[in-house]
Tab-separated table of C-alpha atoms in Angstrom:
chain	number	residue	atom	x	y	z
P	1	GLN	CA	-0.002	-0.005	0.001
P	2	LEU	CA	1.120	3.498	-0.793
P	3	LEU	CA	0.122	6.735	0.885
P	4	VAL	CA	-0.241	9.497	-1.650
P	5	ASN	CA	-1.326	13.085	-1.271
P	6	PRO	CA	-1.830	14.383	-4.806
P	7	VAL	CA	-2.694	18.015	-5.400
P	8	PHE	CA	-5.141	18.684	-8.212
P	9	ASN	CA	-5.205	22.323	-9.312
P	10	TYR	CA	-6.543	22.824	-12.808
P	11	HIS	CA	-7.109	26.161	-14.506
P	12	ASN	CA	-9.201	25.732	-17.601
P	13	PHE	CA	-9.455	28.229	-20.404
P	14	SER	CA	-11.626	28.128	-23.486
P	15	ALA	CA	-11.906	30.496	-26.428
P	16	SER	CA	-13.294	30.426	-29.946
P	17	ALA	CA	-13.365	32.690	-32.981
P	18	GLY	CA	-15.084	32.360	-36.275
P	19	ILE	CA	-15.711	34.112	-39.537
P	20	LYS	CA	-18.547	33.786	-41.995
P	21	TYR	CA	-18.386	34.777	-45.661
P	22	GLN	CA	-21.528	34.934	-47.765
P	23	LEU	CA	-20.715	33.627	-51.264
P	24	ASN	CA	-24.189	34.381	-52.701
P	25	ASP	CA	-27.812	34.322	-51.540
P	26	LYS	CA	-27.782	30.479	-51.306
P	27	SER	CA	-24.351	29.612	-49.966
P	28	TYR	CA	-21.723	30.674	-47.452
P	29	ILE	CA	-18.537	29.399	-45.834
P	30	ILE	CA	-17.590	29.456	-42.152
P	31	GLY	CA	-14.131	29.189	-40.602
P	32	ASN	CA	-13.649	28.503	-36.883
P	33	TYR	CA	-10.818	28.164	-34.410
P	34	SER	CA	-11.342	26.962	-30.839
P	35	LEU	CA	-9.091	26.421	-27.853
P	36	SER	CA	-10.272	24.306	-24.939
P	37	SER	CA	-8.866	22.388	-22.004
P	38	ARG	CA	-10.180	19.512	-19.944
P	39	PRO	CA	-8.884	18.164	-16.625
P	40	PRO	CA	-8.884	14.412	-15.986
P	41	ASN	CA	-12.118	13.137	-14.476
P	42	PRO	CA	-12.121	11.056	-11.270
P	43	SER	CA	-12.343	7.706	-13.084
P	44	GLU	CA	-9.297	8.585	-15.208
P	45	LEU	CA	-7.369	9.396	-12.029
P	46	PHE	CA	-8.609	6.909	-9.425
P	47	SER	CA	-9.864	3.759	-11.188
P	48	ASP	CA	-8.172	0.734	-9.678
P	49	GLY	CA	-10.156	-2.415	-10.180
P	50	LEU	CA	-13.051	-4.187	-11.811
P	51	HIS	CA	-15.542	-2.090	-13.760
P	52	HIS	CA	-18.593	-4.353	-13.321
P	53	SER	CA	-20.722	-3.086	-16.194
P	54	ALA	CA	-17.828	-3.221	-18.691
P	55	ALA	CA	-16.425	-6.531	-17.282
P	56	ARG	CA	-12.889	-5.224	-17.360
P	57	ILE	CA	-10.267	-3.986	-14.937
P	58	GLU	CA	-9.541	-0.276	-15.335
P	59	LEU	CA	-6.434	1.406	-13.977
P	60	GLY	CA	-6.313	5.189	-13.560
P	61	ASP	CA	-3.212	7.279	-13.325
P	62	LEU	CA	-2.638	10.077	-10.805
P	63	ARG	CA	0.026	11.603	-13.092
P	64	LEU	CA	-2.475	12.577	-15.803
P	65	LYS	CA	-2.398	16.249	-16.754
P	66	GLN	CA	-5.155	18.316	-18.300
P	67	GLU	CA	-5.505	18.023	-22.063
P	68	ILE	CA	-5.450	21.116	-24.298
P	69	SER	CA	-7.179	21.098	-27.646
P	70	ASN	CA	-6.677	23.378	-30.659
P	71	ARG	CA	-9.338	22.846	-33.332
P	72	VAL	CA	-9.609	24.423	-36.771
P	73	SER	CA	-12.637	23.805	-38.982
P	74	ALA	CA	-14.133	25.075	-42.202
P	75	SER	CA	-17.601	24.429	-43.550
P	76	TYR	CA	-19.515	25.081	-46.727
P	77	ASN	CA	-23.276	25.540	-46.582
P	78	TYR	CA	-25.747	25.624	-49.467
P	79	SER	CA	-29.481	26.037	-49.101
P	80	ASP	CA	-32.397	26.555	-51.496
P	81	ALA	CA	-36.013	25.464	-51.626
P	82	ASP	CA	-35.244	21.785	-52.440
P	83	LEU	CA	-31.580	21.143	-51.584
P	84	ASN	CA	-29.567	21.727	-48.410
P	85	ILE	CA	-25.876	20.754	-48.120
P	86	MET	CA	-23.415	21.193	-45.275
P	87	LEU	CA	-19.819	19.991	-45.739
P	88	GLU	CA	-17.321	20.438	-42.899
P	89	GLY	CA	-13.646	19.553	-42.569
P	90	PHE	CA	-11.757	19.784	-39.272
P	91	TYR	CA	-8.334	19.312	-37.727
P	92	ASN	CA	-7.940	18.959	-33.953
P	93	ARG	CA	-4.535	18.845	-32.256
P	94	VAL	CA	-4.815	17.659	-28.639
P	95	ASN	CA	-1.837	17.918	-26.297
P	96	ASP	CA	-1.955	15.233	-23.587
P	97	PHE	CA	-5.071	13.534	-25.034
P	98	MET	CA	-6.541	11.118	-22.468
P	99	TYR	CA	-7.832	7.722	-23.619
P	100	LEU	CA	-8.401	4.180	-22.408
P	101	GLU	CA	-6.357	1.362	-23.975
P	102	PRO	CA	-6.268	-2.413	-23.436
P	103	PHE	CA	-3.087	-3.528	-21.643
P	104	GLY	CA	-3.350	-7.223	-20.841
P	105	ILE	CA	-5.336	-9.858	-18.952
P	106	GLU	CA	-5.537	-10.397	-15.189
P	107	GLN	CA	-6.679	-13.573	-13.452
P	108	THR	CA	-8.917	-13.082	-10.425
P	109	ILE	CA	-10.993	-15.409	-8.270
P	110	ARG	CA	-13.953	-14.383	-10.442
P	111	GLY	CA	-12.170	-15.307	-13.697
P	112	ALA	CA	-9.986	-13.638	-16.292
P	113	PHE	CA	-10.618	-9.971	-17.132
P	114	PRO	CA	-9.002	-7.653	-19.676
P	115	VAL	CA	-6.995	-4.822	-18.148
P	116	TRP	CA	-7.373	-1.293	-19.562
P	117	ASN	CA	-5.110	1.636	-18.652
P	118	TYR	CA	-5.862	5.353	-18.869
P	119	LEU	CA	-3.062	6.877	-20.927
P	120	GLN	CA	-2.089	10.253	-22.310
P	121	SER	CA	-0.393	11.269	-25.535
P	122	ASP	CA	-0.177	14.171	-27.974
P	123	SER	CA	-2.681	13.310	-30.670
P	124	GLU	CA	-4.468	14.608	-33.727
P	125	LEU	CA	-7.990	14.036	-35.004
P	126	TYR	CA	-9.180	15.138	-38.392
P	127	GLY	CA	-11.997	14.339	-40.720
P	128	ILE	CA	-14.982	15.376	-42.751
P	129	ASP	CA	-18.744	15.494	-42.156
P	130	LEU	CA	-21.475	15.765	-44.765
P	131	SER	CA	-25.185	16.438	-44.311
P	132	ALA	CA	-27.487	16.722	-47.298
P	133	SER	CA	-31.211	16.757	-47.837
P	134	TYR	CA	-33.211	16.941	-51.025
P	135	SER	CA	-36.975	17.358	-51.452
P	136	VAL	CA	-37.929	15.181	-54.409
P	137	THR	CA	-41.574	16.336	-54.136
P	138	ASP	CA	-43.626	18.035	-51.432
P	139	ALA	CA	-44.243	14.590	-49.906
P	140	ILE	CA	-40.943	12.718	-50.576
P	141	ASP	CA	-37.517	13.707	-49.293
P	142	PHE	CA	-34.039	12.150	-49.235
P	143	THR	CA	-31.378	12.785	-46.561
P	144	ASN	CA	-27.786	11.688	-46.140
P	145	LYS	CA	-25.420	12.070	-43.179
P	146	SER	CA	-21.848	10.836	-43.554
P	147	SER	CA	-18.847	11.101	-41.265
P	148	TYR	CA	-15.188	10.079	-41.509
P	149	THR	CA	-12.706	10.668	-38.688
P	150	ILE	CA	-9.033	9.718	-38.365
P	151	GLY	CA	-7.142	9.783	-35.056
P	152	ASN	CA	-3.368	9.444	-34.625
P	153	ASP	CA	-1.159	9.132	-31.580
P	154	ILE	CA	1.638	11.496	-32.654
P	155	GLU	CA	4.073	10.540	-29.870
P	156	ASN	CA	3.931	6.783	-30.524
P	157	LYS	CA	3.332	7.047	-34.303
P	158	ARG	CA	0.224	4.848	-34.407
P	159	PRO	CA	-3.525	5.176	-34.864
P	160	LEU	CA	-5.711	5.979	-31.839
P	161	ILE	CA	-7.969	3.265	-30.470
P	162	ASN	CA	-11.802	3.555	-30.454
P	163	ILE	CA	-12.092	6.187	-33.255
P	164	PRO	CA	-15.457	5.688	-35.028
P	165	ALA	CA	-15.253	4.081	-38.467
P	166	PHE	CA	-16.551	5.784	-41.620
P	167	ASN	CA	-20.327	5.748	-41.557
P	168	THR	CA	-23.121	6.948	-43.803
P	169	ARG	CA	-26.844	7.053	-43.196
P	170	ASN	CA	-29.427	7.480	-45.947
P	171	SER	CA	-33.119	7.979	-45.514
P	172	ILE	CA	-36.091	8.304	-47.864
P	173	GLY	CA	-39.167	9.750	-46.220
P	174	TYR	CA	-42.805	10.155	-47.172
P	175	THR	CA	-45.230	12.557	-45.483
P	176	ASN	CA	-48.908	13.119	-46.172
P	177	GLU	CA	-50.636	15.747	-43.966
P	178	SER	CA	-54.077	14.888	-45.301
P	179	TRP	CA	-53.801	11.308	-43.909
P	180	ASN	CA	-53.779	12.389	-40.255
P	181	SER	CA	-50.202	13.711	-40.584
P	182	PHE	CA	-48.958	10.294	-41.756
P	183	SER	CA	-45.200	9.921	-42.208
P	184	THR	CA	-42.911	6.981	-42.824
P	185	SER	CA	-39.282	6.517	-43.800
P	186	LEU	CA	-36.871	3.869	-44.991
P	187	THR	CA	-33.356	4.223	-43.558
P	188	SER	CA	-30.101	2.470	-44.315
P	189	GLU	CA	-26.870	2.784	-42.359
P	190	TRP	CA	-23.476	1.585	-43.546
P	191	VAL	CA	-20.434	1.512	-41.260
């Protein structure tokens, strides 16, 4: 057993700035920069045993520092009576990014459990998001939402764990107000 007396003083600062440029009466672009910081939460600091709902052993780290994020994004927006499109690209550099990673397996009297450690590393996340909708008629519309994100651990020169895979969701909807506000849709999702 170890007696520790850690001191946790965190001073968080957040700021953002953006600019919007109107290309014409139907489209515009937006550029944003944001700075934010996040201290480690108690589970990232103090976890030391079996997480019953996840069925894994999680180990926190009292040496974790707050993470600081610098995010730059740009988006293009187009809108008219039938078609709406939003396309956004982003780059996020996170110093001391906190994440949970599998480390090994530990045998207990209850069985074998995977061990996960809270770690920290300078990282980058970047990607693209697309949202589009098109009104085929007054009653039929089509929508698409797609997202692609890449995450890299810069310090260890490897991809980050648990980054969502590319996904796209398409939907065709039908609405008829005269049928007691009837609406239905058919949706597909591909990951």
